[in-house]
Amino acid sequence: MSVKENCQKIEERILKACQRSGRKREEVILLAASKTQPVEKILQAYHCGIRYFGENRVQEGIEKIEALKDYKDIHWHLIGGLQTNKVKYAVKYFEMIHSIDREELVDEIEKRASKMNKIQEGLIEVNFGEESKYGVKEENLKKLFEYILTKEHIKILGLMAIPPYFENPEDVRPFFRKLRQLKEDLEKDFNVKLPHLSMGMSHDFEVAIEEGATIVRIGTALFGERI
């Protein structure tokens, strides 16, 4: 299957998931997870109308951003875990960072964004108890959010999570529901509006949309198996 055919199929599935949950198609961003994919495939996705691309690694992302810098309407998001020593490059090159999860990282983003006179948009990544993954534990989420609110150069727009993998996408639904609830709790407790929920990947994005996802991160279903 070509990227174009895959894109058409994903679009149909997104549309149906939106219809089932009474949402508009434009409420959901299809973010192409382009880790390990060559520039040619990214361009194929671009020509299908995709404008949001997510990279896992800063260095790999920079190479693609530089190669495609003439495409001014591409939005580049960093969706992988971020080490503090890579922050200065992440802030320079990426529009949004999905993986903000600890105070030392917040401090470094604030420092670098301040130097560049930039307001760095970001999402807080929540970890639902898997030690091997990045993310703040849900019991520490409010404390981290409160800490970020004291910073001038970071704007949190919502939450992100990578729930445990289940063969049956329905088994992931409670985790998506929980993330939405955590977002709504923050909105209520801090009287803020958080427009984004980044959740759902190739095998479970329809369920994520039904539970309120505004960004779905799709790699394999779009590009085929990773190289």
mmCIF file of C-alpha atoms in Angstrom:
data_model
loop_
_atom_site.group_PDB
_atom_site.id
_atom_site.type_symbol
_atom_site.label_atom_id
_atom_site.label_comp_id
_atom_site.label_asym_id
_atom_site.label_seq_id
_atom_site.Cartn_x
_atom_site.Cartn_y
_atom_site.Cartn_z
ATOM 1 C CA MET A 1 0.000 0.000 0.000
ATOM 2 C CA SER A 2 1.255 3.474 -0.851
ATOM 3 C CA VAL A 3 1.356 6.359 1.606
ATOM 4 C CA LYS A 4 -1.437 7.971 -0.418
ATOM 5 C CA GLU A 5 -3.711 4.912 -0.131
ATOM 6 C CA ASN A 6 -2.928 4.557 3.563
ATOM 7 C CA CYS A 7 -3.688 8.235 4.100
ATOM 8 C CA GLN A 8 -7.091 7.918 2.414
ATOM 9 C CA LYS A 9 -7.989 4.923 4.590
ATOM 10 C CA ILE A 10 -6.874 6.690 7.793
ATOM 11 C CA GLU A 11 -8.885 9.774 6.808
ATOM 12 C CA GLU A 12 -12.022 7.644 6.389
ATOM 13 C CA ARG A 13 -11.465 6.032 9.782
ATOM 14 C CA ILE A 14 -10.884 9.395 11.494
ATOM 15 C CA LEU A 15 -14.039 10.787 9.917
ATOM 16 C CA LYS A 16 -16.135 7.808 11.043
ATOM 17 C CA ALA A 17 -14.738 7.980 14.586
ATOM 18 C CA CYS A 18 -15.605 11.699 14.686
ATOM 19 C CA GLN A 19 -19.134 10.989 13.432
ATOM 20 C CA ARG A 20 -19.642 8.242 16.034
ATOM 21 C CA SER A 21 -18.669 10.622 18.821
ATOM 22 C CA GLY A 22 -20.496 13.685 17.511
ATOM 23 C CA ARG A 23 -17.327 15.605 16.718
ATOM 24 C CA LYS A 24 -16.192 17.608 13.706
ATOM 25 C CA ARG A 25 -13.327 16.257 11.598
ATOM 26 C CA GLU A 26 -11.410 19.525 11.988
ATOM 27 C CA GLU A 27 -11.211 18.967 15.766
ATOM 28 C CA VAL A 28 -8.606 16.225 15.218
ATOM 29 C CA ILE A 29 -5.038 16.749 13.985
ATOM 30 C CA LEU A 30 -3.487 13.834 12.136
ATOM 31 C CA LEU A 31 0.145 13.962 13.243
ATOM 32 C CA ALA A 32 2.346 11.770 11.049
ATOM 33 C CA ALA A 33 4.870 10.018 13.299
ATOM 34 C CA SER A 34 7.817 10.139 10.917
ATOM 35 C CA LYS A 35 10.550 8.550 13.067
ATOM 36 C CA THR A 36 13.053 6.645 10.867
ATOM 37 C CA GLN A 37 11.090 7.585 7.728
ATOM 38 C CA PRO A 38 13.013 9.178 4.842
ATOM 39 C CA VAL A 39 12.276 12.679 3.572
ATOM 40 C CA GLU A 40 10.704 11.206 0.398
ATOM 41 C CA LYS A 41 7.984 9.496 2.422
ATOM 42 C CA ILE A 42 7.357 12.622 4.465
ATOM 43 C CA LEU A 43 6.835 14.481 1.188
ATOM 44 C CA GLN A 44 4.398 11.800 0.019
ATOM 45 C CA ALA A 45 2.385 12.386 3.200
ATOM 46 C CA TYR A 46 2.663 16.145 2.703
ATOM 47 C CA HIS A 47 1.216 15.843 -0.798
ATOM 48 C CA CYS A 48 -1.737 13.959 0.704
ATOM 49 C CA GLY A 49 -2.477 17.074 2.736
ATOM 50 C CA ILE A 50 -0.748 16.194 6.019
ATOM 51 C CA ARG A 51 0.901 19.221 7.612
ATOM 52 C CA TYR A 52 1.816 17.968 11.099
ATOM 53 C CA PHE A 53 4.823 15.703 11.606
ATOM 54 C CA GLY A 54 6.165 14.258 14.834
ATOM 55 C CA GLU A 55 9.750 13.180 15.432
ATOM 56 C CA ASN A 56 11.018 11.091 18.357
ATOM 57 C CA ARG A 57 14.656 12.112 18.273
ATOM 58 C CA VAL A 58 15.883 15.679 18.208
ATOM 59 C CA GLN A 59 18.879 15.145 15.917
ATOM 60 C CA GLU A 60 16.980 13.073 13.348
ATOM 61 C CA GLY A 61 14.203 15.637 13.415
ATOM 62 C CA ILE A 62 16.570 18.544 12.806
ATOM 63 C CA GLU A 63 17.992 16.873 9.708
ATOM 64 C CA LYS A 64 14.498 16.524 8.230
ATOM 65 C CA ILE A 65 13.422 20.016 9.270
ATOM 66 C CA GLU A 66 16.498 21.451 7.556
ATOM 67 C CA ALA A 67 15.911 19.326 4.439
ATOM 68 C CA LEU A 68 12.297 20.527 4.228
ATOM 69 C CA LYS A 69 12.752 24.109 5.394
ATOM 70 C CA ASP A 70 11.223 25.484 2.200
ATOM 71 C CA TYR A 71 7.886 23.911 3.182
ATOM 72 C CA LYS A 72 6.847 26.736 5.456
ATOM 73 C CA ASP A 73 3.437 25.285 6.345
ATOM 74 C CA ILE A 74 4.794 22.124 8.014
ATOM 75 C CA HIS A 75 4.318 21.983 11.795
ATOM 76 C CA TRP A 76 7.063 19.979 13.521
ATOM 77 C CA HIS A 77 6.315 18.407 16.900
ATOM 78 C CA LEU A 78 8.727 16.553 19.178
ATOM 79 C CA ILE A 79 6.905 13.463 20.464
ATOM 80 C CA GLY A 80 9.753 11.456 21.999
ATOM 81 C CA GLY A 81 11.293 11.784 25.440
ATOM 82 C CA LEU A 82 13.572 14.801 25.796
ATOM 83 C CA GLN A 83 16.923 14.918 27.587
ATOM 84 C CA THR A 84 17.965 18.223 29.105
ATOM 85 C CA ASN A 85 21.139 18.403 26.989
ATOM 86 C CA LYS A 86 19.009 18.436 23.808
ATOM 87 C CA VAL A 87 16.587 21.122 24.949
ATOM 88 C CA LYS A 88 18.308 24.051 23.253
ATOM 89 C CA TYR A 89 17.919 22.331 19.864
ATOM 90 C CA ALA A 90 14.372 21.184 20.588
ATOM 91 C CA VAL A 91 13.304 24.731 21.466
ATOM 92 C CA LYS A 92 14.972 26.115 18.357
ATOM 93 C CA TYR A 93 13.442 23.654 15.885
ATOM 94 C CA PHE A 94 10.126 22.326 17.202
ATOM 95 C CA GLU A 95 6.826 24.137 17.443
ATOM 96 C CA MET A 96 5.471 21.873 20.182
ATOM 97 C CA ILE A 97 7.079 19.459 22.665
ATOM 98 C CA HIS A 98 4.741 16.615 23.695
ATOM 99 C CA SER A 99 6.961 15.127 26.397
ATOM 100 C CA ILE A 100 7.358 17.657 29.227
ATOM 101 C CA ASP A 101 7.451 15.528 32.366
ATOM 102 C CA ARG A 102 9.770 16.880 35.107
ATOM 103 C CA GLU A 103 10.847 20.111 36.767
ATOM 104 C CA GLU A 104 14.494 20.024 35.603
ATOM 105 C CA LEU A 105 13.273 19.752 32.021
ATOM 106 C CA VAL A 106 10.862 22.644 32.588
ATOM 107 C CA ASP A 107 13.738 24.772 33.957
ATOM 108 C CA GLU A 108 15.894 24.050 30.920
ATOM 109 C CA ILE A 109 13.073 24.774 28.437
ATOM 110 C CA GLU A 110 12.328 28.029 30.249
ATOM 111 C CA LYS A 111 16.019 29.024 30.148
ATOM 112 C CA ARG A 112 16.461 28.240 26.451
ATOM 113 C CA ALA A 113 13.133 29.694 25.327
ATOM 114 C CA SER A 114 13.845 32.862 27.296
ATOM 115 C CA LYS A 115 17.198 33.268 25.497
ATOM 116 C CA MET A 116 15.467 32.846 22.131
ATOM 117 C CA ASN A 117 12.600 35.137 23.148
ATOM 118 C CA LYS A 118 10.173 32.331 22.337
ATOM 119 C CA ILE A 119 7.061 31.014 24.052
ATOM 120 C CA GLN A 120 7.523 27.249 23.776
ATOM 121 C CA GLU A 121 4.259 25.374 23.365
ATOM 122 C CA GLY A 122 4.100 22.002 25.040
ATOM 123 C CA LEU A 123 2.105 19.132 26.466
ATOM 124 C CA ILE A 124 2.695 17.346 29.744
ATOM 125 C CA GLU A 125 3.307 13.647 29.229
ATOM 126 C CA VAL A 126 1.529 11.442 31.767
ATOM 127 C CA ASN A 127 2.810 7.970 32.651
ATOM 128 C CA PHE A 128 0.195 5.411 33.649
ATOM 129 C CA GLY A 129 2.574 3.332 35.760
ATOM 130 C CA GLU A 130 4.973 1.869 33.187
ATOM 131 C CA GLU A 131 8.493 2.309 34.531
ATOM 132 C CA SER A 132 10.110 1.965 31.102
ATOM 133 C CA LYS A 133 8.294 4.997 29.713
ATOM 134 C CA TYR A 134 8.694 8.735 30.103
ATOM 135 C CA GLY A 135 6.024 10.836 31.761
ATOM 136 C CA VAL A 136 4.967 12.260 35.102
ATOM 137 C CA LYS A 137 2.956 9.966 37.347
ATOM 138 C CA GLU A 138 -0.634 11.082 37.590
ATOM 139 C CA GLU A 139 -0.392 11.785 41.326
ATOM 140 C CA ASN A 140 2.379 14.338 40.591
ATOM 141 C CA LEU A 141 0.669 15.971 37.610
ATOM 142 C CA LYS A 142 -0.929 18.899 39.439
ATOM 143 C CA LYS A 143 2.309 19.804 41.191
ATOM 144 C CA LEU A 144 4.186 19.850 37.859
ATOM 145 C CA PHE A 145 1.446 21.866 36.162
ATOM 146 C CA GLU A 146 1.498 24.398 38.997
ATOM 147 C CA TYR A 147 5.282 24.669 38.656
ATOM 148 C CA ILE A 148 5.039 25.327 34.909
ATOM 149 C CA LEU A 149 2.482 28.074 35.502
ATOM 150 C CA THR A 150 5.239 30.066 37.242
ATOM 151 C CA LYS A 151 7.263 30.125 33.997
ATOM 152 C CA GLU A 152 6.964 32.879 31.401
ATOM 153 C CA HIS A 153 8.211 31.088 28.290
ATOM 154 C CA ILE A 154 6.319 27.785 28.372
ATOM 155 C CA LYS A 155 2.688 27.477 27.366
ATOM 156 C CA ILE A 156 1.076 24.149 28.229
ATOM 157 C CA LEU A 157 -1.754 23.311 25.823
ATOM 158 C CA GLY A 158 -2.799 19.938 27.193
ATOM 159 C CA LEU A 159 -1.701 16.393 27.985
ATOM 160 C CA MET A 160 -0.104 13.483 26.157
ATOM 161 C CA ALA A 161 0.156 9.795 27.009
ATOM 162 C CA ILE A 162 1.337 6.503 25.569
ATOM 163 C CA PRO A 163 -0.879 3.948 27.348
ATOM 164 C CA PRO A 164 0.089 0.278 27.676
ATOM 165 C CA TYR A 165 -0.289 -1.733 24.467
ATOM 166 C CA PHE A 166 -3.267 -4.061 24.159
ATOM 167 C CA GLU A 167 -4.183 -6.188 21.157
ATOM 168 C CA ASN A 168 -7.796 -5.096 21.551
ATOM 169 C CA PRO A 169 -8.039 -1.286 21.240
ATOM 170 C CA GLU A 170 -11.117 -1.319 23.490
ATOM 171 C CA ASP A 171 -8.841 -2.290 26.386
ATOM 172 C CA VAL A 172 -7.035 1.040 25.986
ATOM 173 C CA ARG A 173 -10.238 3.077 26.312
ATOM 174 C CA PRO A 174 -10.049 3.463 30.129
ATOM 175 C CA PHE A 175 -6.594 5.044 29.804
ATOM 176 C CA PHE A 176 -7.785 7.560 27.206
ATOM 177 C CA ARG A 177 -10.780 8.337 29.385
ATOM 178 C CA LYS A 178 -8.494 8.828 32.380
ATOM 179 C CA LEU A 179 -6.245 11.262 30.474
ATOM 180 C CA ARG A 180 -9.268 13.298 29.423
ATOM 181 C CA GLN A 181 -10.439 13.366 33.040
ATOM 182 C CA LEU A 182 -7.020 14.551 34.236
ATOM 183 C CA LYS A 183 -7.104 17.353 31.652
ATOM 184 C CA GLU A 184 -10.590 18.408 32.723
ATOM 185 C CA ASP A 185 -9.523 18.374 36.388
ATOM 186 C CA LEU A 186 -6.606 20.704 35.623
ATOM 187 C CA GLU A 187 -8.894 23.031 33.676
ATOM 188 C CA LYS A 188 -11.293 23.204 36.588
ATOM 189 C CA ASP A 189 -8.715 23.463 39.386
ATOM 190 C CA PHE A 190 -6.585 26.121 37.704
ATOM 191 C CA ASN A 191 -9.292 27.884 35.675
ATOM 192 C CA VAL A 192 -7.428 27.386 32.392
ATOM 193 C CA LYS A 193 -8.294 26.076 28.935
ATOM 194 C CA LEU A 194 -6.229 23.153 27.678
ATOM 195 C CA PRO A 195 -7.221 22.531 24.063
ATOM 196 C CA HIS A 196 -5.158 19.405 23.343
ATOM 197 C CA LEU A 197 -5.138 15.715 24.167
ATOM 198 C CA SER A 198 -2.390 13.915 22.269
ATOM 199 C CA MET A 199 -3.323 10.246 22.467
ATOM 200 C CA GLY A 200 -3.917 7.337 20.142
ATOM 201 C CA MET A 201 -1.571 5.685 17.683
ATOM 202 C CA SER A 202 -1.889 3.447 14.623
ATOM 203 C CA HIS A 203 -3.780 0.593 16.288
ATOM 204 C CA ASP A 204 -6.067 2.513 18.660
ATOM 205 C CA PHE A 205 -6.580 6.043 17.301
ATOM 206 C CA GLU A 206 -10.294 5.574 16.633
ATOM 207 C CA VAL A 207 -10.975 4.793 20.291
ATOM 208 C CA ALA A 208 -8.808 7.768 21.269
ATOM 209 C CA ILE A 209 -10.871 10.073 19.040
ATOM 210 C CA GLU A 210 -14.081 8.761 20.591
ATOM 211 C CA GLU A 211 -12.623 9.674 23.991
ATOM 212 C CA GLY A 212 -11.615 13.207 23.000
ATOM 213 C CA ALA A 213 -8.188 13.073 21.331
ATOM 214 C CA THR A 214 -7.329 16.246 19.412
ATOM 215 C CA ILE A 215 -3.968 14.924 18.145
ATOM 216 C CA VAL A 216 -3.498 11.328 16.984
ATOM 217 C CA ARG A 217 0.089 10.200 16.330
ATOM 218 C CA ILE A 218 0.077 7.781 13.407
ATOM 219 C CA GLY A 219 3.214 6.170 12.010
ATOM 220 C CA THR A 220 2.934 2.526 10.939
ATOM 221 C CA ALA A 221 -0.600 2.756 9.541
ATOM 222 C CA LEU A 222 0.495 5.668 7.369
ATOM 223 C CA PHE A 223 4.052 4.853 6.336
ATOM 224 C CA GLY A 224 4.096 1.076 6.692
ATOM 225 C CA GLU A 225 6.445 -0.819 9.002
ATOM 226 C CA ARG A 226 9.429 1.149 10.274
ATOM 227 C CA ILE A 227 12.601 0.905 8.276
#
